[in-house]
Amino acid sequence: MRTQVPPLTSERSAALSLAEHVRFCDEHEIVSPYATGSMIGLSEVERGDFTRYSHFYTQLDAPPRGLPVYVRQAGSYLTARHCGGYDSAHETYRDLLRYAREQGLPLTGSFFEDVLLDELSVSGYENYVLQISIRLDEAGWAEQ
């Protein structure tokens, strides 16, 4: 289940947007054991705009009745884990772009950012562990 994120202009707007996603899930009785993730477009990351998230999402074990769901495309993903919280996550995004370029791996779609370890597991915001991934464009890969 995903919800759109308006442009984030401050920590307050980010918190309000995340709260809106949670409210939507509550309103539709969507319960999930998974942490809320976020999506950010490849073009935004390539431009160095690491705050222009497009969606928040909640992974589900089964689709809810009567609501459209987003299904992450099957395929191969370039994935990295980032230690250090959100403030330095841009470094891992840049590392992924650099690695893909060096290896000739064409990327497509949006980056997915998932929290692996948060305040329930580690002490301090700066110790969060994130997983950042993006799908490899296998059609573009085959053309090379």
Short mmCIF file of N, CA and C in Angstrom, two decimals:
data_model
loop_
_atom_site.label_atom_id
_atom_site.label_comp_id
_atom_site.label_asym_id
_atom_site.label_seq_id
_atom_site.Cartn_x
_atom_site.Cartn_y
_atom_site.Cartn_z
N MET A 1 0.85 -1.15 0.00
CA MET A 1 0.00 0.00 0.00
C MET A 1 0.91 1.23 0.00
N ARG A 2 0.66 2.15 -0.89
CA ARG A 2 1.49 3.35 -0.91
C ARG A 2 0.63 4.60 -1.02
N THR A 3 1.18 5.68 -0.50
CA THR A 3 0.52 6.98 -0.58
C THR A 3 1.52 7.98 -1.13
N GLN A 4 1.00 8.97 -1.85
CA GLN A 4 1.86 9.99 -2.43
C GLN A 4 2.38 10.93 -1.37
N VAL A 5 3.58 11.43 -1.61
CA VAL A 5 4.22 12.37 -0.70
C VAL A 5 4.29 13.73 -1.40
N PRO A 6 3.69 14.77 -0.81
CA PRO A 6 3.87 16.11 -1.38
C PRO A 6 5.32 16.55 -1.17
N PRO A 7 5.77 17.56 -1.87
CA PRO A 7 7.16 18.01 -1.67
C PRO A 7 7.46 18.26 -0.19
N LEU A 8 8.55 17.70 0.28
CA LEU A 8 8.94 17.87 1.68
C LEU A 8 9.80 19.11 1.79
N THR A 9 9.34 20.04 2.60
CA THR A 9 10.06 21.30 2.73
C THR A 9 10.73 21.45 4.09
N SER A 10 10.40 20.56 5.02
CA SER A 10 10.98 20.64 6.36
C SER A 10 10.77 19.30 7.06
N GLU A 11 11.39 19.16 8.22
CA GLU A 11 11.17 17.95 9.01
C GLU A 11 9.70 17.85 9.41
N ARG A 12 9.07 19.00 9.64
CA ARG A 12 7.65 19.01 10.01
C ARG A 12 6.80 18.47 8.87
N SER A 13 7.06 18.92 7.64
CA SER A 13 6.25 18.44 6.51
C SER A 13 6.48 16.95 6.28
N ALA A 14 7.69 16.48 6.52
CA ALA A 14 7.96 15.04 6.40
C ALA A 14 7.17 14.26 7.43
N ALA A 15 7.14 14.75 8.67
CA ALA A 15 6.40 14.07 9.74
C ALA A 15 4.91 14.08 9.44
N LEU A 16 4.39 15.20 8.93
CA LEU A 16 2.97 15.28 8.61
C LEU A 16 2.60 14.34 7.47
N SER A 17 3.48 14.24 6.48
CA SER A 17 3.22 13.36 5.34
C SER A 17 3.24 11.89 5.79
N LEU A 18 4.19 11.54 6.63
CA LEU A 18 4.24 10.18 7.16
C LEU A 18 3.01 9.90 8.02
N ALA A 19 2.60 10.86 8.82
CA ALA A 19 1.40 10.70 9.64
C ALA A 19 0.17 10.50 8.75
N GLU A 20 0.12 11.17 7.62
CA GLU A 20 -1.00 11.00 6.69
C GLU A 20 -1.02 9.57 6.14
N HIS A 21 0.15 9.01 5.84
CA HIS A 21 0.22 7.62 5.37
C HIS A 21 -0.30 6.67 6.46
N VAL A 22 0.13 6.88 7.68
CA VAL A 22 -0.33 6.04 8.79
C VAL A 22 -1.84 6.18 8.99
N ARG A 23 -2.34 7.42 8.89
CA ARG A 23 -3.78 7.65 9.02
C ARG A 23 -4.55 6.91 7.94
N PHE A 24 -4.05 6.96 6.70
CA PHE A 24 -4.69 6.24 5.60
C PHE A 24 -4.74 4.75 5.90
N CYS A 25 -3.64 4.20 6.36
CA CYS A 25 -3.61 2.77 6.69
C CYS A 25 -4.59 2.45 7.82
N ASP A 26 -4.61 3.27 8.85
CA ASP A 26 -5.55 3.06 9.96
C ASP A 26 -6.99 3.14 9.49
N GLU A 27 -7.27 4.16 8.67
CA GLU A 27 -8.64 4.37 8.17
C GLU A 27 -9.14 3.17 7.38
N HIS A 28 -8.23 2.48 6.69
CA HIS A 28 -8.60 1.33 5.87
C HIS A 28 -8.27 -0.01 6.54
N GLU A 29 -7.99 0.08 7.85
CA GLU A 29 -7.72 -1.12 8.66
C GLU A 29 -6.60 -1.97 8.07
N ILE A 30 -5.57 -1.30 7.60
CA ILE A 30 -4.39 -1.97 7.06
C ILE A 30 -3.40 -2.14 8.19
N VAL A 31 -3.12 -3.38 8.52
CA VAL A 31 -2.20 -3.70 9.60
C VAL A 31 -1.04 -4.49 8.99
N SER A 32 0.16 -4.10 9.34
CA SER A 32 1.33 -4.75 8.77
C SER A 32 2.44 -4.82 9.81
N PRO A 33 3.18 -5.91 9.83
CA PRO A 33 4.31 -6.01 10.76
C PRO A 33 5.58 -5.31 10.23
N TYR A 34 5.49 -4.76 9.03
CA TYR A 34 6.66 -4.17 8.38
C TYR A 34 6.74 -2.66 8.63
N ALA A 35 7.95 -2.15 8.68
CA ALA A 35 8.16 -0.71 8.82
C ALA A 35 7.75 0.00 7.54
N THR A 36 7.37 1.25 7.67
CA THR A 36 7.02 2.06 6.50
C THR A 36 8.29 2.38 5.72
N GLY A 37 8.21 2.21 4.41
CA GLY A 37 9.33 2.53 3.53
C GLY A 37 9.02 3.75 2.70
N SER A 38 9.99 4.17 1.91
CA SER A 38 9.77 5.32 1.04
C SER A 38 10.38 5.06 -0.33
N MET A 39 9.87 5.81 -1.31
CA MET A 39 10.34 5.70 -2.69
C MET A 39 10.82 7.08 -3.14
N ILE A 40 11.88 7.05 -3.93
CA ILE A 40 12.38 8.29 -4.52
C ILE A 40 12.85 7.95 -5.93
N GLY A 41 12.48 8.77 -6.89
CA GLY A 41 12.77 8.50 -8.29
C GLY A 41 14.25 8.53 -8.62
N LEU A 42 14.62 7.72 -9.59
CA LEU A 42 16.00 7.68 -10.07
C LEU A 42 16.45 9.06 -10.54
N SER A 43 15.60 9.77 -11.28
CA SER A 43 16.01 11.08 -11.80
C SER A 43 16.28 12.08 -10.68
N GLU A 44 15.51 12.01 -9.60
CA GLU A 44 15.74 12.91 -8.47
C GLU A 44 17.10 12.62 -7.83
N VAL A 45 17.41 11.37 -7.65
CA VAL A 45 18.70 10.98 -7.05
C VAL A 45 19.85 11.39 -7.97
N GLU A 46 19.68 11.18 -9.26
CA GLU A 46 20.73 11.59 -10.21
C GLU A 46 20.97 13.09 -10.17
N ARG A 47 19.93 13.88 -9.89
CA ARG A 47 20.07 15.34 -9.77
C ARG A 47 20.60 15.76 -8.40
N GLY A 48 20.72 14.81 -7.49
CA GLY A 48 21.20 15.13 -6.15
C GLY A 48 20.12 15.63 -5.22
N ASP A 49 18.85 15.42 -5.57
CA ASP A 49 17.74 15.83 -4.73
C ASP A 49 17.27 14.61 -3.93
N PHE A 50 17.84 14.44 -2.75
CA PHE A 50 17.60 13.25 -1.94
C PHE A 50 16.41 13.41 -1.00
N THR A 51 15.66 14.50 -1.13
CA THR A 51 14.51 14.72 -0.26
C THR A 51 13.20 14.68 -1.03
N ARG A 52 13.23 14.47 -2.31
CA ARG A 52 12.01 14.51 -3.12
C ARG A 52 11.39 13.11 -3.23
N TYR A 53 10.97 12.60 -2.07
CA TYR A 53 10.31 11.29 -2.06
C TYR A 53 9.00 11.39 -2.81
N SER A 54 8.65 10.32 -3.52
CA SER A 54 7.38 10.30 -4.25
C SER A 54 6.28 9.60 -3.47
N HIS A 55 6.65 8.58 -2.67
CA HIS A 55 5.65 7.79 -1.96
C HIS A 55 6.21 7.25 -0.66
N PHE A 56 5.31 7.05 0.30
CA PHE A 56 5.56 6.19 1.45
C PHE A 56 4.79 4.91 1.18
N TYR A 57 5.31 3.79 1.66
CA TYR A 57 4.59 2.54 1.44
C TYR A 57 4.69 1.64 2.66
N THR A 58 3.72 0.75 2.73
CA THR A 58 3.68 -0.27 3.75
C THR A 58 3.54 -1.61 3.05
N GLN A 59 4.46 -2.52 3.34
CA GLN A 59 4.38 -3.85 2.75
C GLN A 59 3.24 -4.63 3.39
N LEU A 60 2.59 -5.44 2.56
CA LEU A 60 1.45 -6.22 3.03
C LEU A 60 1.67 -7.70 2.72
N ASP A 61 1.12 -8.55 3.57
CA ASP A 61 1.16 -9.98 3.30
C ASP A 61 0.03 -10.39 2.37
N ALA A 62 -1.06 -9.64 2.37
CA ALA A 62 -2.20 -9.92 1.51
C ALA A 62 -2.83 -8.58 1.11
N PRO A 63 -3.33 -8.47 -0.12
CA PRO A 63 -3.92 -7.20 -0.55
C PRO A 63 -5.23 -6.91 0.19
N PRO A 64 -5.46 -5.65 0.53
CA PRO A 64 -6.74 -5.30 1.17
C PRO A 64 -7.86 -5.29 0.14
N ARG A 65 -9.04 -5.57 0.59
CA ARG A 65 -10.19 -5.58 -0.32
C ARG A 65 -10.57 -4.17 -0.74
N GLY A 66 -10.81 -4.02 -2.04
CA GLY A 66 -11.36 -2.77 -2.54
C GLY A 66 -10.39 -1.62 -2.68
N LEU A 67 -9.11 -1.87 -2.46
CA LEU A 67 -8.11 -0.79 -2.60
C LEU A 67 -7.07 -1.19 -3.63
N PRO A 68 -6.68 -0.25 -4.47
CA PRO A 68 -5.60 -0.57 -5.40
C PRO A 68 -4.28 -0.70 -4.63
N VAL A 69 -3.47 -1.64 -5.04
CA VAL A 69 -2.16 -1.82 -4.40
C VAL A 69 -1.06 -1.69 -5.44
N TYR A 70 0.07 -1.26 -4.97
CA TYR A 70 1.26 -1.18 -5.81
C TYR A 70 2.05 -2.46 -5.58
N VAL A 71 2.48 -3.09 -6.66
CA VAL A 71 3.29 -4.30 -6.56
C VAL A 71 4.67 -3.98 -7.13
N ARG A 72 5.66 -4.17 -6.30
CA ARG A 72 7.04 -3.92 -6.74
C ARG A 72 7.37 -4.92 -7.84
N GLN A 73 7.95 -4.43 -8.93
CA GLN A 73 8.27 -5.29 -10.06
C GLN A 73 9.26 -6.36 -9.69
N ALA A 74 9.04 -7.53 -10.23
CA ALA A 74 10.00 -8.62 -10.05
C ALA A 74 11.24 -8.30 -10.87
N GLY A 75 12.34 -8.87 -10.50
CA GLY A 75 13.58 -8.66 -11.24
C GLY A 75 14.76 -8.59 -10.31
N SER A 76 15.88 -8.22 -10.88
CA SER A 76 17.12 -8.09 -10.10
C SER A 76 17.25 -6.65 -9.61
N TYR A 77 17.68 -6.51 -8.37
CA TYR A 77 17.83 -5.20 -7.75
C TYR A 77 19.26 -4.99 -7.28
N LEU A 78 19.75 -3.80 -7.47
CA LEU A 78 21.01 -3.38 -6.88
C LEU A 78 20.67 -2.86 -5.49
N THR A 79 21.31 -3.44 -4.48
CA THR A 79 20.93 -3.16 -3.09
C THR A 79 22.16 -2.88 -2.24
N ALA A 80 22.01 -1.94 -1.34
CA ALA A 80 23.07 -1.63 -0.36
C ALA A 80 22.42 -1.36 0.98
N ARG A 81 23.16 -1.62 2.02
CA ARG A 81 22.70 -1.27 3.36
C ARG A 81 23.51 -0.08 3.84
N HIS A 82 22.79 0.87 4.42
CA HIS A 82 23.43 2.10 4.87
C HIS A 82 23.35 2.19 6.39
N CYS A 83 24.48 2.33 7.02
CA CYS A 83 24.54 2.54 8.48
C CYS A 83 24.82 4.02 8.72
N GLY A 84 24.02 4.64 9.55
CA GLY A 84 24.26 6.04 9.84
C GLY A 84 23.01 6.91 9.78
N GLY A 85 21.86 6.31 9.59
CA GLY A 85 20.63 7.09 9.61
C GLY A 85 20.39 7.86 8.33
N TYR A 86 19.34 8.67 8.37
CA TYR A 86 18.88 9.38 7.18
C TYR A 86 19.80 10.53 6.77
N ASP A 87 20.45 11.16 7.74
CA ASP A 87 21.23 12.36 7.42
C ASP A 87 22.38 12.10 6.46
N SER A 88 22.91 10.88 6.45
CA SER A 88 24.02 10.57 5.55
C SER A 88 23.65 9.56 4.47
N ALA A 89 22.37 9.25 4.33
CA ALA A 89 21.93 8.25 3.35
C ALA A 89 22.30 8.64 1.92
N HIS A 90 22.38 9.95 1.65
CA HIS A 90 22.74 10.39 0.30
C HIS A 90 24.07 9.79 -0.15
N GLU A 91 24.97 9.51 0.78
CA GLU A 91 26.26 8.92 0.42
C GLU A 91 26.08 7.54 -0.21
N THR A 92 25.16 6.74 0.34
CA THR A 92 24.92 5.40 -0.20
C THR A 92 24.20 5.48 -1.54
N TYR A 93 23.29 6.44 -1.70
CA TYR A 93 22.66 6.64 -3.00
C TYR A 93 23.73 6.95 -4.06
N ARG A 94 24.63 7.84 -3.72
CA ARG A 94 25.71 8.19 -4.67
C ARG A 94 26.60 7.00 -4.96
N ASP A 95 26.91 6.20 -3.93
CA ASP A 95 27.72 4.99 -4.13
C ASP A 95 27.03 4.01 -5.07
N LEU A 96 25.72 3.84 -4.91
CA LEU A 96 24.98 2.94 -5.80
C LEU A 96 25.02 3.44 -7.24
N LEU A 97 24.81 4.75 -7.44
CA LEU A 97 24.88 5.30 -8.79
C LEU A 97 26.26 5.12 -9.40
N ARG A 98 27.29 5.39 -8.61
CA ARG A 98 28.66 5.24 -9.11
C ARG A 98 28.96 3.78 -9.46
N TYR A 99 28.58 2.86 -8.59
CA TYR A 99 28.82 1.45 -8.85
C TYR A 99 28.10 0.99 -10.11
N ALA A 100 26.84 1.38 -10.26
CA ALA A 100 26.07 0.99 -11.44
C ALA A 100 26.73 1.52 -12.71
N ARG A 101 27.18 2.76 -12.66
CA ARG A 101 27.84 3.37 -13.83
C ARG A 101 29.13 2.63 -14.15
N GLU A 102 29.95 2.35 -13.13
CA GLU A 102 31.23 1.66 -13.34
C GLU A 102 31.04 0.25 -13.87
N GLN A 103 29.97 -0.42 -13.46
CA GLN A 103 29.72 -1.81 -13.87
C GLN A 103 28.84 -1.91 -15.11
N GLY A 104 28.39 -0.76 -15.62
CA GLY A 104 27.51 -0.76 -16.80
C GLY A 104 26.14 -1.35 -16.52
N LEU A 105 25.64 -1.12 -15.31
CA LEU A 105 24.34 -1.65 -14.92
C LEU A 105 23.27 -0.57 -15.11
N PRO A 106 22.37 -0.75 -16.08
CA PRO A 106 21.31 0.25 -16.26
C PRO A 106 20.25 0.11 -15.17
N LEU A 107 19.88 1.24 -14.60
CA LEU A 107 18.89 1.27 -13.52
C LEU A 107 17.56 1.78 -14.06
N THR A 108 16.48 1.43 -13.38
CA THR A 108 15.17 1.89 -13.82
C THR A 108 14.23 2.04 -12.63
N GLY A 109 13.30 2.96 -12.75
CA GLY A 109 12.26 3.11 -11.74
C GLY A 109 12.69 3.97 -10.57
N SER A 110 12.22 3.57 -9.42
CA SER A 110 12.47 4.32 -8.19
C SER A 110 13.36 3.54 -7.24
N PHE A 111 14.04 4.28 -6.39
CA PHE A 111 14.76 3.67 -5.28
C PHE A 111 13.75 3.35 -4.19
N PHE A 112 13.97 2.24 -3.52
CA PHE A 112 13.17 1.85 -2.35
C PHE A 112 14.07 1.97 -1.14
N GLU A 113 13.58 2.63 -0.12
CA GLU A 113 14.34 2.85 1.11
C GLU A 113 13.57 2.21 2.26
N ASP A 114 14.16 1.19 2.86
CA ASP A 114 13.52 0.46 3.96
C ASP A 114 14.37 0.56 5.22
N VAL A 115 13.71 0.75 6.34
CA VAL A 115 14.40 0.78 7.62
C VAL A 115 14.58 -0.66 8.10
N LEU A 116 15.82 -1.06 8.34
CA LEU A 116 16.09 -2.39 8.87
C LEU A 116 16.22 -2.38 10.38
N LEU A 117 16.91 -1.37 10.89
CA LEU A 117 17.07 -1.20 12.34
C LEU A 117 16.72 0.23 12.70
N ASP A 118 15.78 0.39 13.64
CA ASP A 118 15.35 1.72 14.06
C ASP A 118 15.41 1.83 15.58
N GLU A 119 14.65 2.76 16.14
CA GLU A 119 14.73 3.01 17.58
C GLU A 119 14.33 1.80 18.43
N LEU A 120 13.69 0.82 17.84
CA LEU A 120 13.36 -0.40 18.58
C LEU A 120 14.57 -1.31 18.72
N SER A 121 15.59 -1.10 17.88
CA SER A 121 16.73 -2.01 17.85
C SER A 121 18.07 -1.36 18.21
N VAL A 122 18.18 -0.07 17.94
CA VAL A 122 19.45 0.62 18.17
C VAL A 122 19.21 1.89 18.97
N SER A 123 20.24 2.36 19.60
CA SER A 123 20.16 3.59 20.38
C SER A 123 20.68 4.75 19.53
N GLY A 124 19.82 5.71 19.26
CA GLY A 124 20.26 6.90 18.52
C GLY A 124 19.87 6.85 17.05
N TYR A 125 19.29 7.95 16.63
CA TYR A 125 18.83 8.14 15.25
C TYR A 125 19.96 7.90 14.25
N GLU A 126 21.17 8.30 14.63
CA GLU A 126 22.32 8.19 13.73
C GLU A 126 22.79 6.75 13.56
N ASN A 127 22.20 5.81 14.31
CA ASN A 127 22.59 4.40 14.20
C ASN A 127 21.57 3.56 13.43
N TYR A 128 20.56 4.21 12.86
CA TYR A 128 19.59 3.49 12.05
C TYR A 128 20.32 2.80 10.90
N VAL A 129 19.79 1.66 10.46
CA VAL A 129 20.32 0.96 9.30
C VAL A 129 19.21 0.92 8.25
N LEU A 130 19.53 1.39 7.06
CA LEU A 130 18.58 1.44 5.95
C LEU A 130 19.01 0.48 4.86
N GLN A 131 18.05 -0.04 4.15
CA GLN A 131 18.33 -0.80 2.93
C GLN A 131 17.82 0.03 1.77
N ILE A 132 18.69 0.27 0.80
CA ILE A 132 18.35 1.08 -0.37
C ILE A 132 18.53 0.21 -1.60
N SER A 133 17.50 0.15 -2.43
CA SER A 133 17.58 -0.72 -3.61
C SER A 133 16.88 -0.08 -4.80
N ILE A 134 17.30 -0.51 -5.99
CA ILE A 134 16.69 -0.06 -7.23
C ILE A 134 16.79 -1.20 -8.24
N ARG A 135 15.77 -1.31 -9.06
CA ARG A 135 15.71 -2.40 -10.03
C ARG A 135 16.69 -2.17 -11.18
N LEU A 136 17.31 -3.25 -11.61
CA LEU A 136 18.17 -3.22 -12.79
C LEU A 136 17.28 -3.35 -14.02
N ASP A 137 17.55 -2.55 -15.01
CA ASP A 137 16.80 -2.59 -16.26
C ASP A 137 17.37 -3.72 -17.10
N GLU A 138 16.78 -4.90 -16.96
CA GLU A 138 17.33 -6.09 -17.62
C GLU A 138 17.24 -5.98 -19.14
N ALA A 139 16.25 -5.25 -19.66
CA ALA A 139 16.15 -5.05 -21.10
C ALA A 139 17.35 -4.23 -21.59
N GLY A 140 17.67 -3.16 -20.86
CA GLY A 140 18.82 -2.34 -21.20
C GLY A 140 20.13 -3.07 -21.01
N TRP A 141 20.16 -3.95 -20.03
CA TRP A 141 21.34 -4.75 -19.74
C TRP A 141 21.63 -5.70 -20.91
N ALA A 142 20.58 -6.31 -21.46
CA ALA A 142 20.74 -7.27 -22.54
C ALA A 142 21.23 -6.59 -23.82
N GLU A 143 20.90 -5.30 -23.98
CA GLU A 143 21.30 -4.58 -25.18
C GLU A 143 22.78 -4.25 -25.24
N GLN A 144 23.44 -4.30 -24.08
CA GLN A 144 24.85 -3.89 -24.04
C GLN A 144 25.77 -4.95 -24.56
#
